[in-house]
Structure formats: structure tokens, C-alpha cells
C-alpha positions as protocol buffer text, in pm:
chain_id: "A"
residue {
  index: 1
  type: UNK
  ca { x: -7168 y: -8923 z: 2745 }
}
residue {
  index: 2
  type: UNK
  ca { x: -6793 y: -8868 z: 2853 }
}
residue {
  index: 3
  type: UNK
  ca { x: -6568 y: -9159 z: 2844 }
}
residue {
  index: 4
  type: UNK
  ca { x: -6318 y: -9185 z: 3124 }
}
residue {
  index: 5
  type: UNK
  ca { x: -5989 y: -9422 z: 3013 }
}
residue {
  index: 6
  type: UNK
  ca { x: -5830 y: -9621 z: 3335 }
}
residue {
  index: 7
  type: UNK
  ca { x: -5514 y: -9431 z: 3426 }
}
residue {
  index: 8
  type: UNK
  ca { x: -5203 y: -9635 z: 3307 }
}
residue {
  index: 9
  type: UNK
  ca { x: -4856 y: -9533 z: 3474 }
}
residue {
  index: 10
  type: UNK
  ca { x: -4656 y: -9640 z: 3152 }
}
residue {
  index: 11
  type: UNK
  ca { x: -4803 y: -9352 z: 2966 }
}
residue {
  index: 12
  type: UNK
  ca { x: -4654 y: -9085 z: 3160 }
}
residue {
  index: 13
  type: UNK
  ca { x: -4290 y: -9227 z: 3200 }
}
residue {
  index: 14
  type: UNK
  ca { x: -4140 y: -9083 z: 2935 }
}
residue {
  index: 15
  type: UNK
  ca { x: -3785 y: -8965 z: 3078 }
}
residue {
  index: 16
  type: UNK
  ca { x: -3520 y: -9089 z: 3307 }
}
residue {
  index: 17
  type: UNK
  ca { x: -3600 y: -8853 z: 3606 }
}
residue {
  index: 18
  type: UNK
  ca { x: -3948 y: -8965 z: 3601 }
}
residue {
  index: 19
  type: UNK
  ca { x: -3864 y: -9298 z: 3621 }
}
residue {
  index: 20
  type: UNK
  ca { x: -3660 y: -9291 z: 3908 }
}
residue {
  index: 21
  type: UNK
  ca { x: -3865 y: -9110 z: 4110 }
}
residue {
  index: 22
  type: UNK
  ca { x: -4188 y: -9351 z: 4017 }
}
residue {
  index: 23
  type: UNK
  ca { x: -3936 y: -9587 z: 4096 }
}
residue {
  index: 24
  type: UNK
  ca { x: -3799 y: -9432 z: 4439 }
}
residue {
  index: 25
  type: UNK
  ca { x: -4167 y: -9336 z: 4548 }
}
residue {
  index: 26
  type: UNK
  ca { x: -4271 y: -9724 z: 4485 }
}
residue {
  index: 27
  type: UNK
  ca { x: -4017 y: -9847 z: 4743 }
}
residue {
  index: 28
  type: UNK
  ca { x: -4133 y: -9587 z: 4988 }
}
residue {
  index: 29
  type: UNK
  ca { x: -4488 y: -9801 z: 4983 }
}
residue {
  index: 30
  type: UNK
  ca { x: -4475 y: -10055 z: 5241 }
}
residue {
  index: 31
  type: UNK
  ca { x: -4677 y: -10331 z: 4983 }
}
residue {
  index: 32
  type: UNK
  ca { x: -4397 y: -10519 z: 4820 }
}
residue {
  index: 33
  type: UNK
  ca { x: -4579 y: -10591 z: 4538 }
}
residue {
  index: 34
  type: UNK
  ca { x: -4568 y: -10172 z: 4483 }
}
residue {
  index: 35
  type: UNK
  ca { x: -4236 y: -10178 z: 4341 }
}
residue {
  index: 36
  type: UNK
  ca { x: -4279 y: -10482 z: 4114 }
}
residue {
  index: 37
  type: UNK
  ca { x: -4640 y: -10327 z: 3942 }
}
residue {
  index: 38
  type: UNK
  ca { x: -4427 y: -9965 z: 3946 }
}
residue {
  index: 39
  type: UNK
  ca { x: -4142 y: -10155 z: 3771 }
}
residue {
  index: 40
  type: UNK
  ca { x: -4393 y: -10376 z: 3539 }
}
residue {
  index: 41
  type: UNK
  ca { x: -4520 y: -10003 z: 3447 }
}
residue {
  index: 42
  type: UNK
  ca { x: -4190 y: -9891 z: 3343 }
}
residue {
  index: 43
  type: UNK
  ca { x: -4139 y: -10221 z: 3162 }
}
residue {
  index: 44
  type: UNK
  ca { x: -4458 y: -10175 z: 2929 }
}
residue {
  index: 45
  type: UNK
  ca { x: -4336 y: -9765 z: 2876 }
}
residue {
  index: 46
  type: UNK
  ca { x: -4029 y: -9900 z: 2741 }
}
residue {
  index: 47
  type: UNK
  ca { x: -4183 y: -10219 z: 2569 }
}
residue {
  index: 48
  type: UNK
  ca { x: -4225 y: -10543 z: 2701 }
}
residue {
  index: 49
  type: UNK
  ca { x: -4078 y: -10717 z: 2337 }
}
residue {
  index: 50
  type: UNK
  ca { x: -3761 y: -10540 z: 2369 }
}
residue {
  index: 51
  type: UNK
  ca { x: -3704 y: -10597 z: 2764 }
}
residue {
  index: 52
  type: UNK
  ca { x: -3723 y: -10972 z: 2684 }
}
residue {
  index: 53
  type: UNK
  ca { x: -3459 y: -10964 z: 2423 }
}
residue {
  index: 54
  type: UNK
  ca { x: -3241 y: -10758 z: 2616 }
}
residue {
  index: 55
  type: UNK
  ca { x: -3330 y: -10993 z: 2935 }
}
residue {
  index: 56
  type: UNK
  ca { x: -3304 y: -11314 z: 2774 }
}
residue {
  index: 57
  type: UNK
  ca { x: -3670 y: -11418 z: 2971 }
}
residue {
  index: 58
  type: UNK
  ca { x: -3997 y: -11481 z: 2792 }
}
residue {
  index: 59
  type: UNK
  ca { x: -4244 y: -11196 z: 2788 }
}
residue {
  index: 60
  type: UNK
  ca { x: -4474 y: -11444 z: 2976 }
}
residue {
  index: 61
  type: UNK
  ca { x: -4223 y: -11486 z: 3254 }
}
residue {
  index: 62
  type: UNK
  ca { x: -4171 y: -11090 z: 3244 }
}
residue {
  index: 63
  type: UNK
  ca { x: -4591 y: -11030 z: 3301 }
}
residue {
  index: 64
  type: UNK
  ca { x: -4569 y: -11289 z: 3542 }
}
residue {
  index: 65
  type: UNK
  ca { x: -4297 y: -11120 z: 3723 }
}
residue {
  index: 66
  type: UNK
  ca { x: -4471 y: -10762 z: 3763 }
}
residue {
  index: 67
  type: UNK
  ca { x: -4806 y: -10966 z: 3906 }
}
residue {
  index: 68
  type: UNK
  ca { x: -4875 y: -10927 z: 4258 }
}
residue {
  index: 69
  type: UNK
  ca { x: -4801 y: -11188 z: 4490 }
}
residue {
  index: 70
  type: UNK
  ca { x: -4489 y: -11264 z: 4288 }
}
residue {
  index: 71
  type: UNK
  ca { x: -4175 y: -11313 z: 4424 }
}
residue {
  index: 72
  type: UNK
  ca { x: -3890 y: -11299 z: 4189 }
}
residue {
  index: 73
  type: UNK
  ca { x: -3601 y: -11391 z: 4226 }
}
residue {
  index: 74
  type: UNK
  ca { x: -3275 y: -11090 z: 4305 }
}
residue {
  index: 75
  type: UNK
  ca { x: -3125 y: -11181 z: 3973 }
}
residue {
  index: 76
  type: UNK
  ca { x: -3452 y: -11132 z: 3779 }
}
residue {
  index: 77
  type: UNK
  ca { x: -3487 y: -10803 z: 3898 }
}
residue {
  index: 78
  type: UNK
  ca { x: -3137 y: -10714 z: 3817 }
}
residue {
  index: 79
  type: UNK
  ca { x: -3128 y: -10854 z: 3473 }
}
residue {
  index: 80
  type: UNK
  ca { x: -3493 y: -10647 z: 3393 }
}
residue {
  index: 81
  type: UNK
  ca { x: -3307 y: -10333 z: 3592 }
}
residue {
  index: 82
  type: UNK
  ca { x: -2996 y: -10336 z: 3393 }
}
residue {
  index: 83
  type: UNK
  ca { x: -3155 y: -10399 z: 3077 }
}
residue {
  index: 84
  type: UNK
  ca { x: -3416 y: -10111 z: 3133 }
}
residue {
  index: 85
  type: UNK
  ca { x: -3054 y: -9880 z: 3224 }
}
residue {
  index: 86
  type: UNK
  ca { x: -3108 y: -9860 z: 3576 }
}
residue {
  index: 87
  type: UNK
  ca { x: -2914 y: -9941 z: 3820 }
}
residue {
  index: 88
  type: UNK
  ca { x: -3043 y: -10033 z: 4200 }
}
residue {
  index: 89
  type: UNK
  ca { x: -2872 y: -9888 z: 4502 }
}
residue {
  index: 90
  type: UNK
  ca { x: -2886 y: -9887 z: 4912 }
}
residue {
  index: 91
  type: UNK
  ca { x: -2878 y: -9561 z: 5119 }
}
residue {
  index: 92
  type: UNK
  ca { x: -2891 y: -9501 z: 5502 }
}
residue {
  index: 93
  type: UNK
  ca { x: -3223 y: -9445 z: 5627 }
}
residue {
  index: 94
  type: UNK
  ca { x: -3312 y: -9116 z: 5726 }
}
């Protein structure tokens, strides 16, 4: 019998370039939940416990932040991205 493991993107987010491309692609999705899910995958890859320490946010709050349908405060997203060593930027639409 063949066992198939559920896909977990966080297992493949092992370098800065891959993480940046993954998050950028998630922003192109019209579903706003795509970015939160992708950010959650990055957080999982880096370690939720360490992210909690670095942001001052409780682990439970972080998990809730990444759930579909949530509308986190922008300052929460800024804390998370900064703690992950990421920056957000805006560019002109093509």
C-alpha cells in the first residue's frame, strides 16, 4: 500500500529567495486568505515558537492570524514580517 503524505509548503521554504517568491505569488492571488496562508507557511518553516518570542505575540494569536477569514491588523503583519526578516514593498502595477 502506498502512503501519500499531505502537501506541506513549509517543508520547501528553506531559503530567502524561495520564501520571497512564494509570498509574492500569494499576493497575486485574488483571495486575500492566500497571503495569510502563505505567511503562516513561512512562519511554520521558521518556527512559530521563535516567531512568538520575536514578535511578542502569543503562539495562539499567531495561529489565529493565519486562519482563513481573519482580518489581522496591519501592525500585526508588520511585526510578523519584520521578525521573519522580510520587508513589504509596493510597486506600480504593470
